[in-house]
Coordinates of N, CA and C in Angstrom, one line a residue:
X5 N 81.6 69.1 159.7 CA 81.6 69.6 158.4 C 82.2 71.0 158.3
X6 N 81.9 71.8 159.4 CA 82.4 73.2 159.4 C 83.9 73.2 159.4
X7 N 84.5 72.3 160.0 CA 86.0 72.2 160.1 C 86.6 72.0 158.7
X8 N 85.9 71.2 157.9 CA 86.3 70.9 156.5 C 86.3 72.2 155.7
X9 N 85.2 73.0 155.9 CA 85.0 74.2 155.2 C 86.0 75.3 155.6
X10 N 86.3 75.3 156.9 CA 87.4 76.2 157.4 C 88.7 75.9 156.8
X11 N 89.0 74.6 156.7 CA 90.3 74.1 156.1 C 90.3 74.5 154.6
X12 N 89.2 74.3 153.9 CA 89.1 74.6 152.5 C 89.3 76.1 152.2
X13 N 88.7 76.9 153.1 CA 88.9 78.4 152.9 C 90.4 78.7 153.2
X14 N 91.0 78.1 154.2 CA 92.4 78.4 154.5 C 93.3 77.9 153.4
X15 N 93.0 76.8 152.8 CA 93.7 76.3 151.7 C 93.6 77.2 150.4
X16 N 92.4 77.6 150.2 CA 92.1 78.5 149.1 C 92.9 79.8 149.3
X17 N 92.8 80.4 150.5 CA 93.5 81.6 150.8 C 95.0 81.4 150.6
X18 N 95.6 80.3 151.1 CA 97.0 80.0 150.9 C 97.4 80.0 149.4
X19 N 96.5 79.3 148.6 CA 96.8 79.2 147.2 C 96.8 80.6 146.5
X20 N 95.9 81.4 146.9 CA 95.9 82.8 146.4 C 97.2 83.5 146.7
X21 N 97.7 83.4 147.9 CA 98.9 84.1 148.3 C 100.1 83.4 147.7
X22 N 100.2 82.1 147.7 CA 101.4 81.4 147.4 C 101.6 81.2 145.9
X23 N 100.5 81.0 145.2 CA 100.7 80.7 143.8 C 100.3 81.8 142.8
X24 N 100.2 83.0 143.4 CA 99.9 84.2 142.6 C 98.6 84.0 141.8
X25 N 97.6 83.3 142.4 CA 96.3 83.1 141.8 C 96.2 82.1 140.6
X26 N 97.3 81.4 140.4 CA 97.2 80.5 139.2 C 96.3 79.3 139.5
X27 N 96.1 78.8 140.7 CA 95.3 77.7 141.0 C 93.9 78.1 141.5
X28 N 93.6 79.4 141.4 CA 92.3 79.8 142.0 C 91.1 79.2 141.4
X29 N 91.1 79.0 140.1 CA 89.9 78.4 139.4 C 89.7 77.0 139.8
X30 N 90.7 76.3 140.2 CA 90.6 74.9 140.7 C 89.7 74.9 141.9
X31 N 89.7 75.9 142.7 CA 88.9 75.9 143.9 C 87.6 76.6 143.9
X32 N 87.2 77.2 142.7 CA 86.0 78.0 142.6 C 84.8 77.2 143.0
X33 N 84.7 75.9 142.6 CA 83.5 75.1 142.9 C 83.4 74.9 144.4
X34 N 84.6 74.6 145.0 CA 84.6 74.5 146.5 C 84.2 75.7 147.2
X35 N 84.7 76.9 146.7 CA 84.3 78.2 147.3 C 82.8 78.4 147.2
X36 N 82.2 78.1 146.0 CA 80.8 78.2 145.9 C 80.0 77.3 146.9
X37 N 80.5 76.1 147.1 CA 79.9 75.2 148.1 C 80.0 75.8 149.5
X38 N 81.2 76.4 149.8 CA 81.4 77.0 151.1 C 80.5 78.2 151.3
X39 N 80.3 78.9 150.2 CA 79.4 80.1 150.2 C 78.0 79.7 150.6
X40 N 77.5 78.6 150.1 CA 76.1 78.2 150.4 C 76.0 77.9 151.9
X41 N 77.1 77.3 152.4 CA 77.1 77.0 153.9 C 77.2 78.3 154.7
X42 N 78.1 79.2 154.2 CA 78.3 80.4 155.0 C 77.1 81.3 155.0
X43 N 76.3 81.3 153.9 CA 75.1 82.1 153.9 C 74.1 81.7 155.0
X44 N 74.1 80.4 155.3 CA 73.1 80.0 156.3 C 73.7 79.7 157.7
X45 N 75.0 79.9 157.8 CA 75.7 79.5 159.0 C 75.7 80.6 160.0
X46 N 75.8 80.2 161.3 CA 75.9 81.1 162.4 C 77.4 81.3 162.8
X47 N 78.2 80.6 162.1 CA 79.7 80.7 162.4 C 80.2 81.9 161.7
X48 N 80.5 82.9 162.6 CA 80.9 84.2 162.1 C 82.3 84.2 161.5
X49 N 83.1 83.3 162.0 CA 84.5 83.2 161.5 C 84.4 82.6 160.1
X50 N 83.6 81.6 159.9 CA 83.4 81.1 158.5 C 82.9 82.1 157.6
X51 N 81.9 82.9 158.0 CA 81.3 84.0 157.2 C 82.4 85.0 156.8
X52 N 83.2 85.4 157.8 CA 84.2 86.4 157.5 C 85.2 85.8 156.5
X53 N 85.7 84.7 156.7 CA 86.7 84.1 155.8 C 86.2 83.9 154.4
X54 N 84.9 83.4 154.3 CA 84.3 83.2 153.0 C 84.2 84.5 152.3
X55 N 83.7 85.6 152.9 CA 83.5 86.8 152.2 C 84.9 87.5 151.9
X56 N 85.9 87.3 152.8 CA 87.2 87.9 152.5 C 87.9 87.2 151.4
X57 N 87.9 85.9 151.4 CA 88.6 85.1 150.3 C 87.8 85.4 149.0
X58 N 86.5 85.4 149.0 CA 85.8 85.7 147.8 C 86.1 87.1 147.3
X59 N 86.3 88.1 148.2 CA 86.7 89.4 147.7 C 88.0 89.4 147.1
X60 N 89.0 88.6 147.6 CA 90.3 88.5 147.0 C 90.2 87.9 145.6
X61 N 89.3 86.9 145.5 CA 89.2 86.3 144.2 C 88.6 87.3 143.2
X62 N 87.6 88.0 143.6 CA 87.0 89.0 142.7 C 88.0 90.1 142.3
X63 N 88.9 90.5 143.2 CA 89.9 91.5 143.0 C 90.9 91.0 141.9
X64 N 91.3 89.8 142.0 CA 92.2 89.2 141.1 C 91.6 89.2 139.7
X65 N 90.3 89.0 139.6 CA 89.6 88.9 138.3 C 89.2 90.3 137.8
X66 N 89.6 91.3 138.6 CA 89.3 92.7 138.3 C 87.8 93.0 138.3
X67 N 87.1 92.3 139.1 CA 85.7 92.6 139.3 C 85.6 93.4 140.6
X68 N 85.9 94.7 140.5 CA 86.1 95.5 141.7 C 84.9 95.8 142.5
X69 N 83.8 96.1 141.8 CA 82.5 96.4 142.5 C 82.1 95.2 143.4
X70 N 82.2 94.0 142.8 CA 81.9 92.8 143.6 C 82.9 92.6 144.7
X71 N 84.2 92.9 144.5 CA 85.2 92.8 145.6 C 84.8 93.7 146.7
X72 N 84.4 95.0 146.4 CA 84.0 95.9 147.4 C 82.8 95.4 148.2
X73 N 81.8 94.9 147.5 CA 80.6 94.4 148.2 C 81.0 93.3 149.2
X74 N 81.8 92.4 148.7 CA 82.2 91.3 149.5 C 83.1 91.7 150.7
X75 N 84.0 92.7 150.5 CA 84.8 93.2 151.6 C 83.9 93.9 152.7
X76 N 82.9 94.6 152.2 CA 81.9 95.2 153.2 C 81.3 94.1 154.1
X77 N 80.8 93.0 153.4 CA 80.2 91.9 154.1 C 81.2 91.3 155.1
X78 N 82.4 91.1 154.7 CA 83.5 90.5 155.5 C 83.7 91.4 156.7
X79 N 83.8 92.7 156.5 CA 84.1 93.7 157.5 C 83.0 93.6 158.7
X80 N 81.8 93.2 158.4 CA 80.8 93.1 159.4 C 81.1 92.0 160.4
X81 N 81.8 91.0 159.9 CA 82.2 89.9 160.8 C 83.6 90.0 161.4
X82 N 84.3 90.9 160.9 CA 85.7 91.0 161.4 C 85.9 91.2 162.9
X83 N 85.1 92.0 163.5 CA 85.2 92.3 164.9 C 85.0 91.0 165.8
X84 N 84.2 90.1 165.2 CA 83.9 88.8 165.9 C 85.2 87.9 166.1
X85 N 86.2 88.2 165.3 CA 87.4 87.3 165.3 C 88.3 87.6 166.5
X86 N 88.2 88.9 167.0 CA 89.1 89.3 168.0 C 90.6 88.9 167.7
X87 N 91.0 89.3 166.5 CA 92.3 89.0 166.1 C 92.9 90.2 165.4
X88 N 93.9 90.8 166.1 CA 94.5 92.1 165.6 C 95.2 91.8 164.3
X89 N 95.9 90.7 164.2 CA 96.7 90.4 162.9 C 95.7 90.3 161.8
X90 N 94.6 89.6 162.0 CA 93.6 89.5 160.9 C 93.0 90.8 160.5
X91 N 92.7 91.6 161.5 CA 92.2 93.0 161.3 C 93.2 93.8 160.4
X92 N 94.5 93.7 160.7 CA 95.5 94.4 160.0 C 95.6 93.8 158.5
X93 N 95.5 92.5 158.4 CA 95.5 91.9 157.0 C 94.3 92.4 156.2
X94 N 93.1 92.5 156.8 CA 92.0 93.0 156.2 C 92.1 94.4 155.7
X95 N 92.6 95.2 156.7 CA 92.8 96.7 156.4 C 93.8 96.9 155.3
X96 N 94.9 96.1 155.3 CA 95.9 96.2 154.2 C 95.3 95.8 152.9
X97 N 94.5 94.8 152.8 CA 93.9 94.3 151.6 C 92.9 95.4 151.1
X98 N 92.1 95.9 152.0 CA 91.1 96.9 151.6 C 91.8 98.2 151.1
X99 N 92.9 98.5 151.8 CA 93.7 99.7 151.4 C 94.3 99.5 150.0
X100 N 94.8 98.4 149.7 CA 95.3 98.1 148.4 C 94.2 98.1 147.3
X101 N 93.1 97.6 147.6 CA 92.0 97.6 146.7 C 91.6 99.0 146.3
X102 N 91.4 99.8 147.4 CA 90.9 101.2 147.1 C 92.0 102.1 146.5
X103 N 93.3 101.8 146.8 CA 94.4 102.4 146.1 C 94.4 102.1 144.6
X104 N 94.1 100.9 144.3 CA 94.1 100.4 142.9 C 93.0 101.2 142.2
X105 N 91.9 101.6 142.9 CA 90.8 102.3 142.3 C 90.9 103.8 142.4
X106 N 92.1 104.3 142.8 CA 92.4 105.7 143.0 C 91.5 106.4 144.0
X107 N 91.0 105.6 145.0 CA 90.2 106.2 146.0 C 91.1 106.4 147.2
X108 N 91.9 107.5 147.1 CA 93.1 107.7 148.0 C 92.7 107.9 149.5
X109 N 91.7 108.7 149.7 CA 91.3 108.9 151.2 C 90.9 107.6 151.9
X110 N 90.1 106.8 151.2 CA 89.6 105.6 151.7 C 90.8 104.6 151.9
X111 N 91.6 104.5 150.8 CA 92.8 103.7 150.9 C 93.7 104.0 152.0
X112 N 93.9 105.3 152.2 CA 94.8 105.8 153.2 C 94.3 105.5 154.6
X113 N 93.0 105.6 154.8 CA 92.4 105.3 156.1 C 92.6 103.8 156.4
X114 N 92.3 102.9 155.5 CA 92.5 101.5 155.8 C 94.0 101.2 156.0
X115 N 94.9 101.8 155.1 CA 96.3 101.5 155.2 C 96.9 102.0 156.5
X116 N 96.5 103.2 156.9 CA 97.0 103.7 158.2 C 96.6 102.8 159.4
X117 N 95.4 102.2 159.3 CA 95.0 101.2 160.3 C 95.9 100.0 160.3
X118 N 96.1 99.5 159.1 CA 97.0 98.3 158.9 C 98.4 98.6 159.5
X119 N 98.9 99.8 159.1 CA 100.3 100.2 159.5 C 100.3 100.2 161.0
X120 N 99.4 100.9 161.6 CA 99.3 101.0 163.1 C 99.3 99.7 163.8
X121 N 98.5 98.8 163.3 CA 98.4 97.5 164.0 C 99.7 96.6 163.7
X122 N 100.1 96.6 162.5 CA 101.3 95.8 162.2 C 102.5 96.4 163.0
X123 N 102.6 97.7 163.2 CA 103.7 98.3 163.9 C 103.6 97.8 165.4
X124 N 102.4 97.9 166.0 CA 102.2 97.5 167.4 C 102.5 96.0 167.6
X125 N 102.2 95.2 166.6 CA 102.5 93.7 166.7 C 103.9 93.4 166.3
X126 N 104.6 94.4 165.8 CA 106.0 94.3 165.4 C 106.2 93.3 164.2
X127 N 105.2 93.4 163.3 CA 105.3 92.7 162.0 C 106.0 93.6 161.0
X128 N 107.3 93.6 161.1 CA 108.1 94.5 160.4 C 107.9 94.6 158.9
X129 N 108.0 93.4 158.3 CA 107.8 93.4 156.8 C 106.4 93.9 156.4
X130 N 105.4 93.6 157.1 CA 104.1 94.1 156.8 C 103.9 95.6 157.0
X131 N 104.5 96.1 158.1 CA 104.3 97.6 158.2 C 105.2 98.3 157.3
X132 N 106.3 97.8 156.8 CA 107.1 98.4 155.8 C 106.3 98.4 154.5
X133 N 105.6 97.4 154.1 CA 104.8 97.3 152.9 C 103.6 98.3 153.0
X134 N 103.1 98.5 154.2 CA 102.0 99.5 154.4 C 102.6 100.9 154.2
X135 N 103.8 101.1 154.7 CA 104.5 102.4 154.5 C 104.7 102.7 153.0
X136 N 105.0 101.7 152.2 CA 105.2 101.9 150.8 C 103.9 102.4 150.1
X137 N 102.8 101.7 150.5 CA 101.5 102.1 149.9 C 101.1 103.5 150.3
X138 N 101.3 103.8 151.6 CA 101.0 105.2 152.1 C 101.8 106.2 151.4
X139 N 103.1 105.9 151.2 CA 104.0 106.8 150.4 C 103.5 107.0 149.0
X140 N 103.0 105.9 148.4 CA 102.5 106.0 147.0 C 101.3 106.9 147.0
X141 N 100.4 106.8 148.0 CA 99.2 107.7 148.1 C 99.7 109.1 148.2
X142 N 100.6 109.4 149.1 CA 101.2 110.7 149.3 C 101.7 111.3 147.9
X143 N 102.4 110.4 147.2 CA 103.0 110.8 146.0 C 101.9 111.1 144.9
X144 N 101.0 110.3 144.8 CA 99.9 110.5 143.9 C 99.1 111.8 144.2
X145 N 99.0 112.1 145.4 CA 98.3 113.4 145.8 C 99.2 114.6 145.7
X146 N 100.4 114.4 145.3 CA 101.3 115.6 145.1 C 102.1 116.0 146.3
X147 N 102.2 115.1 147.3 CA 102.9 115.4 148.6 C 104.2 114.6 148.5
X148 N 105.1 115.0 147.6 CA 106.4 114.3 147.4 C 107.2 114.3 148.6
X149 N 107.3 115.4 149.3 CA 108.2 115.5 150.5 C 107.8 114.5 151.5
X150 N 106.5 114.4 151.8 CA 105.9 113.5 152.7 C 106.2 112.1 152.3
X151 N 106.0 111.8 151.0 CA 106.3 110.4 150.5 C 107.7 110.1 150.7
X152 N 108.6 111.0 150.4 CA 110.1 110.7 150.5 C 110.5 110.5 152.0
X153 N 109.9 111.2 152.9 CA 110.2 111.0 154.3 C 109.7 109.6 154.7
X154 N 108.5 109.2 154.3 CA 108.0 107.9 154.7 C 108.9 106.8 154.1
X155 N 109.3 107.0 152.9 CA 110.1 106.0 152.2 C 111.5 105.9 152.8
X156 N 112.1 107.0 153.2 CA 113.4 107.0 153.8 C 113.4 106.3 155.1
X157 N 112.3 106.6 155.9 CA 112.1 105.9 157.2 C 112.0 104.4 157.0
X158 N 111.2 104.0 156.0 CA 111.0 102.6 155.7 C 112.4 102.0 155.3
X159 N 113.1 102.7 154.5 CA 114.4 102.2 154.0 C 115.3 101.9 155.1
X160 N 115.3 102.8 156.1 CA 116.2 102.6 157.3 C 115.9 101.4 158.1
X161 N 114.7 100.8 157.9 CA 114.3 99.6 158.7 C 114.3 98.3 157.8
X162 N 114.7 98.4 156.6 CA 114.5 97.4 155.6 C 115.6 96.4 155.3
X163 N 116.7 96.6 156.1 CA 117.9 95.8 155.8 C 117.7 94.3 155.8
X164 N 116.8 93.8 156.6 CA 116.5 92.3 156.7 C 115.6 91.8 155.6
X165 N 115.1 92.7 154.8 CA 114.1 92.3 153.8 C 114.5 92.9 152.4
X166 N 115.3 92.2 151.7 CA 115.8 92.7 150.4 C 114.8 92.9 149.4
X167 N 113.7 92.1 149.3 CA 112.7 92.4 148.4 C 111.9 93.7 148.7
X168 N 111.6 93.8 150.0 CA 110.9 95.1 150.4 C 111.8 96.3 150.1
X169 N 113.1 96.1 150.4 CA 114.1 97.2 150.1 C 114.0 97.6 148.6
X170 N 114.0 96.6 147.8 CA 113.9 96.9 146.3 C 112.6 97.6 146.0
X171 N 111.5 97.2 146.6 CA 110.2 97.9 146.4 C 110.3 99.4 146.9
X172 N 111.0 99.6 148.0 CA 111.1 101.0 148.5 C 111.9 101.8 147.5
X173 N 113.0 101.3 147.0 CA 113.8 102.1 146.0 C 112.9 102.3 144.8
X174 N 112.1 101.3 144.4 CA 111.2 101.5 143.2 C 110.2 102.6 143.5
X175 N 109.6 102.6 144.7 CA 108.7 103.7 145.1 C 109.3 105.0 145.1
X176 N 110.5 105.1 145.6 CA 111.3 106.4 145.6 C 111.4 106.9 144.2
X177 N 111.8 105.9 143.3 CA 112.0 106.3 141.9 C 110.7 106.7 141.2
X178 N 109.6 106.1 141.5 CA 108.3 106.5 140.9 C 107.9 107.9 141.4
X179 N 108.2 108.2 142.6 CA 107.9 109.6 143.1 C 108.8 110.6 142.4
X180 N 110.1 110.2 142.1 CA 110.9 111.1 141.4 C 110.4 111.3 140.0
X181 N 110.0 110.2 139.3 CA 109.4 110.3 138.0 C 108.2 111.2 137.9
X182 N 107.3 111.1 138.9 CA 106.1 111.9 138.9 C 106.5 113.4 139.0
X183 N 107.6 113.7 139.6 CA 108.0 115.1 139.8 C 109.2 115.5 138.8
X184 N 109.3 114.7 137.8 CA 110.3 115.0 136.7 C 111.7 115.1 137.2
X185 N 112.1 114.3 138.2 CA 113.5 114.2 138.7 C 114.0 112.9 138.2
X186 N 114.3 112.9 136.9 CA 114.7 111.7 136.2 C 116.0 111.1 136.6
X187 N 117.0 111.9 136.9 CA 118.3 111.4 137.3 C 118.2 110.6 138.6
X188 N 117.5 111.3 139.5 CA 117.3 110.6 140.8 C 116.5 109.3 140.7
X189 N 115.5 109.4 139.8 CA 114.7 108.2 139.5 C 115.6 107.0 139.0
X190 N 116.5 107.4 138.1 CA 117.3 106.4 137.5 C 118.3 105.7 138.5
X191 N 118.8 106.6 139.4 CA 119.7 106.1 140.5 C 118.9 105.1 141.4
X192 N 117.7 105.4 141.7 CA 116.9 104.6 142.6 C 116.4 103.3 141.9
X193 N 116.2 103.4 140.6 CA 115.8 102.2 139.9 C 117.0 101.2 139.8
X194 N 118.2 101.8 139.7 CA 119.4 100.9 139.7 C 119.5 100.2 141.0
X195 N 119.3 101.0 142.1 CA 119.4 100.4 143.5 C 118.3 99.3 143.7
X196 N 117.1 99.5 143.1 CA 116.0 98.6 143.2 C 116.3 97.3 142.5
X197 N 117.1 97.3 141.5 CA 117.5 96.1 140.7 C 118.7 95.4 141.3
X198 N 119.4 96.1 142.2 CA 120.6 95.4 142.7 C 120.4 94.5 143.9

C-alpha cells in the first residue's frame, strides 16, 4: 500500500510541476488520503513527500502560513532522505516561498544552500535559476552592483538554456527599473523577448 501512496505523491508532484497546477484539485482527495497514512506512518520518505507536496499545494493557493508550517514539517524529515538533489529542491522551493513573502534573509539562506548544492551536482539550469533569485534579493535590498555581477555571471553560463537566458535578461531589466535606468532596462527587456 505504501508503494501506491509513494507513486500517488510522485504523480501529484509531477502534475504540479508539469501542468502549472491546473490538475491539482483533481488530486486533492488522494492527497488527503495519503495525509492520513503519512500522519501514522513510520515511513520518513512518505512523510517528507507528503508534507512537501502539501506545502507546494498551499503555496499555489496563496495560503502562505499553511505552506510554511508544512515546509517546516517536511524539513524535519529531509535529512532522512540522504539525497542532495532533493535537499537542493527543497531549499530552492523554500527560498522562493520566503522571497515571495519579502523575507529576504531567510530566502537568501535557503537559496544560497540550493545554489551551492546544485553547483556541486552540476545541475546547471537549476543553479542558474537560483542565481536569478539571489540577484533579485540583492536588487530588492538595494545592492544593484552585486545583483548585476550575479546576473552577468549567470548570463555567461546560460547559452544552452534560452528560457533561463530570457529570465536573466528580465532580471537585469528589473534591477535597472528599480534604479531608474530605464534605457538599459528597455534594452534588456528587448533581449529577454528575443
